[in-house]
Coordinates of C-alpha atoms in Angstrom, one line a residue:
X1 CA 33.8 70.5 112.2
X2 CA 37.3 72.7 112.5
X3 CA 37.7 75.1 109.9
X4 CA 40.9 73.0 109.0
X5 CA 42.8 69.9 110.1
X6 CA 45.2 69.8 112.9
X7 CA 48.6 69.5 110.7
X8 CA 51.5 67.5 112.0
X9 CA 54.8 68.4 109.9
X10 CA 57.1 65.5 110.5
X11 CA 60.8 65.4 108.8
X12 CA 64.3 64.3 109.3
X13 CA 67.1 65.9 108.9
X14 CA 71.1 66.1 109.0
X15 CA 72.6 68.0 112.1
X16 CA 73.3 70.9 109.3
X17 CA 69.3 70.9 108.1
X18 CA 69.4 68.9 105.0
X19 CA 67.1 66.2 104.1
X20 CA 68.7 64.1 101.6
X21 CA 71.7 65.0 99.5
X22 CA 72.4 65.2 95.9
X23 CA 72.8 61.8 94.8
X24 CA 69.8 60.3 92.5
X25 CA 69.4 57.5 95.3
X26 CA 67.5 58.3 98.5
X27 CA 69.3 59.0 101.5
X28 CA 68.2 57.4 104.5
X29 CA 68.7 59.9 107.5
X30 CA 66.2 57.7 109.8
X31 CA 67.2 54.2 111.5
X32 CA 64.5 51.2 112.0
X33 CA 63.1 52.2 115.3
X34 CA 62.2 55.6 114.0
X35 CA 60.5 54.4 110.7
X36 CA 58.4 52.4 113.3
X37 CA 57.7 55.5 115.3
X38 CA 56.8 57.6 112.3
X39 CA 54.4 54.2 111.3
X40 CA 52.7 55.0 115.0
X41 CA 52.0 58.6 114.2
X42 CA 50.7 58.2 110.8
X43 CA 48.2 55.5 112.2
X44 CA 46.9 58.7 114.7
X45 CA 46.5 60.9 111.5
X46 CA 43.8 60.3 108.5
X47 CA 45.6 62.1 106.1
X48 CA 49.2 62.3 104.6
X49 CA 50.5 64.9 102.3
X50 CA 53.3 65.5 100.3
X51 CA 54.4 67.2 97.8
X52 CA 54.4 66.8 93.8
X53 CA 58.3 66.8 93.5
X54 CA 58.4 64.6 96.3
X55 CA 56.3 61.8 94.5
X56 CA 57.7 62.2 91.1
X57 CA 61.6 62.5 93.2
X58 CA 60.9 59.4 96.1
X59 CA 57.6 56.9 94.6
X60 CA 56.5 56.7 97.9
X61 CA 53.4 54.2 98.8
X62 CA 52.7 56.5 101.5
X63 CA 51.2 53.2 103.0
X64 CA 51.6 52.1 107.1
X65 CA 53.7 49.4 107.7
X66 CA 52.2 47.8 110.8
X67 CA 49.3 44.9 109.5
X68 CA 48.8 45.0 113.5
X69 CA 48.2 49.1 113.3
X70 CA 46.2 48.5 110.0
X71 CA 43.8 46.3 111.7
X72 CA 43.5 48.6 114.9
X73 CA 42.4 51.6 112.6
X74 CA 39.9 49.1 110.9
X75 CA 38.5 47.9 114.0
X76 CA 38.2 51.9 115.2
X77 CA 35.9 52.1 111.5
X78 CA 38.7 53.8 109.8
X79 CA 40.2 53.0 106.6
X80 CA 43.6 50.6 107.0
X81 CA 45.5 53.5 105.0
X82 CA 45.6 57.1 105.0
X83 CA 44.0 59.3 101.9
X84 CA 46.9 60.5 100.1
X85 CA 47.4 64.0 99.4
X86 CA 49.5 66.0 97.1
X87 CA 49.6 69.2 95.9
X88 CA 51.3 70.2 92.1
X89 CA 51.7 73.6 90.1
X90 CA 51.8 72.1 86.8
X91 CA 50.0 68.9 86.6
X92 CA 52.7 67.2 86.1
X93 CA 52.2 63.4 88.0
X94 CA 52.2 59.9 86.8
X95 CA 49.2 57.7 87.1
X96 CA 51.7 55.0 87.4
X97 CA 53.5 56.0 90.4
X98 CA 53.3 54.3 93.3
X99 CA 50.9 57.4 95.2
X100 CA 48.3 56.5 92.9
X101 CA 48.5 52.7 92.3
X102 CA 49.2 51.1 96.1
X103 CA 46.8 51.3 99.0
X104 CA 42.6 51.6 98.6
X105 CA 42.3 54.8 100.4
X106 CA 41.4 58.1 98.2
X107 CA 44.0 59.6 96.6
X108 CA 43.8 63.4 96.5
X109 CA 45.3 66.0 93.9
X110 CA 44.7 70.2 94.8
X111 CA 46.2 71.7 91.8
X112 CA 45.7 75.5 90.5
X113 CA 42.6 76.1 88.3
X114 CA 44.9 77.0 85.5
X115 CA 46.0 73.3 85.5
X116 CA 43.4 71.1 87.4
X117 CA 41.0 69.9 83.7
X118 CA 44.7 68.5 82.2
X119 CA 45.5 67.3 85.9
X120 CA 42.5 65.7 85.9
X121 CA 42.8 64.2 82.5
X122 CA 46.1 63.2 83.2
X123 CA 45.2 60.9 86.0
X124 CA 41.7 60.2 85.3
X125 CA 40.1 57.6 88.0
X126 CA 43.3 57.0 89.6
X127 CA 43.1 60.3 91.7
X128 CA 40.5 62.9 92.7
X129 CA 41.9 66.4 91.2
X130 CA 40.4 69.3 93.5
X131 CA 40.5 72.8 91.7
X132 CA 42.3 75.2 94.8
X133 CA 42.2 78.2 93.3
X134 CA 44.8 80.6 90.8
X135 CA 47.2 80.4 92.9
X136 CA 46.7 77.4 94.7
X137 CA 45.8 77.8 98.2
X138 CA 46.2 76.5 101.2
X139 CA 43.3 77.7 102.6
X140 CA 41.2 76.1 99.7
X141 CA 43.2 72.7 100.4
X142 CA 42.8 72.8 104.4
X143 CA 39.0 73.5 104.2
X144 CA 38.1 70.3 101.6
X145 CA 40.6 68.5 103.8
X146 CA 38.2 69.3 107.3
X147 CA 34.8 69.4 105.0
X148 CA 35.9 65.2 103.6
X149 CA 36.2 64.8 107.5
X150 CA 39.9 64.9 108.2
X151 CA 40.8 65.8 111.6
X152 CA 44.9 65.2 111.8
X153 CA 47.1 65.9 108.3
X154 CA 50.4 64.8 108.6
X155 CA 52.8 66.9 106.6
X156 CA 56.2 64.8 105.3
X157 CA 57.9 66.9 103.0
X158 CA 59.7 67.8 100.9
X159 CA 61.4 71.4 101.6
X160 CA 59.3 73.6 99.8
X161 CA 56.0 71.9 101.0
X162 CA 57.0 72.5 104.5
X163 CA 58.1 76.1 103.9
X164 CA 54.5 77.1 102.5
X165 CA 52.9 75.6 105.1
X166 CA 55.4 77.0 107.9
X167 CA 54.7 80.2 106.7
X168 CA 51.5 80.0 106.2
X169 CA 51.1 79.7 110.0
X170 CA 48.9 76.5 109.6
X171 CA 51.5 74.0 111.7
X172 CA 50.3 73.0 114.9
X173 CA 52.8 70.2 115.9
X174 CA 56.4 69.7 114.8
X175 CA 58.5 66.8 115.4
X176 CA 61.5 66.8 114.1
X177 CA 64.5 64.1 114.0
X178 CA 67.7 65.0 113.9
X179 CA 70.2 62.8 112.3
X180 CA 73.8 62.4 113.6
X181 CA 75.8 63.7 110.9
X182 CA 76.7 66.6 108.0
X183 CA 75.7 66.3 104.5
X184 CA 77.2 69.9 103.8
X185 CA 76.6 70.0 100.1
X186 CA 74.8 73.3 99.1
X187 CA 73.1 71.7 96.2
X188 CA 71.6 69.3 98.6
X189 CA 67.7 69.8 99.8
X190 CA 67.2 71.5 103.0
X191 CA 64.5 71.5 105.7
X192 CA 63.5 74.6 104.6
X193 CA 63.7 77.2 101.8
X194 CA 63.8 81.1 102.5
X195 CA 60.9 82.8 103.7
X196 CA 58.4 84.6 106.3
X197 CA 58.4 82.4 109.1
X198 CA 55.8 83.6 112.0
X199 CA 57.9 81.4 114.3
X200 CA 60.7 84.3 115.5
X201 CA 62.7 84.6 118.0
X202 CA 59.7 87.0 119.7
X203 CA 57.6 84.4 118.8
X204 CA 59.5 80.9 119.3
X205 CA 58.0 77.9 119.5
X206 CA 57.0 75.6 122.6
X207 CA 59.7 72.7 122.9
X208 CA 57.5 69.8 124.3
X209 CA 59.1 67.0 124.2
X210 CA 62.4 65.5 123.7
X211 CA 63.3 62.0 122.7
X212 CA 66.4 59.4 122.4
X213 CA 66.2 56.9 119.5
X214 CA 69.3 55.5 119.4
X215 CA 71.8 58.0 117.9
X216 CA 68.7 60.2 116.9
X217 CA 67.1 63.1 118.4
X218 CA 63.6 63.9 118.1
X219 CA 62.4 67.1 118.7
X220 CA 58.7 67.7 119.5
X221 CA 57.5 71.3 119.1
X222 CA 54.1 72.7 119.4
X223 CA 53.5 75.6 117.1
X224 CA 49.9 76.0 117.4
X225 CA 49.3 76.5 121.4
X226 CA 46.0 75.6 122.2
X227 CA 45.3 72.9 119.2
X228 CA 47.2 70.1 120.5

């Protein structure tokens, strides 16, 4: 068993690096045939993660879309749905959102041990609440991810989830779909927040692969060399 899951970050974003803008409704940067390509990937994965603001912000189900790639993962003795990850600061989730209450596969919380007993109380059986340490740690998370058998974590978001784990240095595999317009509104969230990023210009990453969907671009970058 690997130390930690191979992690998959997978985002879209505005030609100016934005990933939704500053309107309470949620912008839509993808088109259909991408949705359905991002449906393929998460079938190859056995986890998905995102973040705390990113449940409380978007209610996702987090759930694939494709009965005829839900089947294929059961027939392969996998679960039709991904575990569901998320990591929060403050505890701060609720049980009613659509993360906890769709899909049959285990729902995961890593929170800091400063907040995992309320965490836990919060959500009670709805979610598994995993201590990960004061401060929570990636390391901590990564480790229970491999050790509960999880070979492939896809990362979705939102900025500040991708930042840690880019700077962490714990990305293998970017892809990355770039959307053909500006958003250009500072307040907006971006791709990224500031940081340490180990990919420099010294140390760039490897542009594998690059792919037309319609007006999109997707960018496939491997960050991690010789884990893909």
């Amino acid at each position: 068993m690997s130390e930690r899951p191979y992690v998959l970050l997978s985002c879209a974003m505005s030609v100016d690096g934005y990933i939704d803008d500053a309107t309470p409704e949620r912008l839509r940067l993808s088109s259909p045939a991408d949705f359905d390509r991002v449906d393929g990937v998460r079938a190859s994965c056995d986890a998905i993660l995102v973040g705390a603001n990113t449940v409380r912000r978007d209610d996702p189900k987090l759930l694939l879309r494709s009965e005829t790639r839900r089947a294929a993962r059961v027939a392969r003795g996998l679960p039709a749905d991904l575990t569901k990850v998320t990591m929060t600061w403050s505890g701060d989730l609720d049980p009613g959102s659509r993360f906890f209450t769709t899909g049959d596969a285990p729902k995961l919380v890593y929170a800091p041990t400063s907040a995992a007993a309320a965490t836990a109380a919060r959500l009670g059986d709805r979610a598994e609440v995993i201590d990960a340490g004061d401060p929570l740690g990636l390391p901590v998370l990564l480790a229970d991810l491999a050790a509960r058998g999880v070979r492939r974590l896809m990362v979705e978001g939102g900025g500040g989830i991708h930042t840690r784990f880019l700077t962490a240095g714990v990305v293998d595999e970017l892809q990355l779909v770039i959307a053909p317009f500006f958003i250009g509104d500072p307040s907006a969230p971006r791709f990224v927040k500031s940081g340490v990023f180990p990919q420099t210009p010294a140390e760039p990453m490897r542009l594998e692969e690059i792919t037309r969907i319609g007006n999109l671009a997707l960018l496939r970058y491997l960050a991690g060399g010789s884990r893909a």
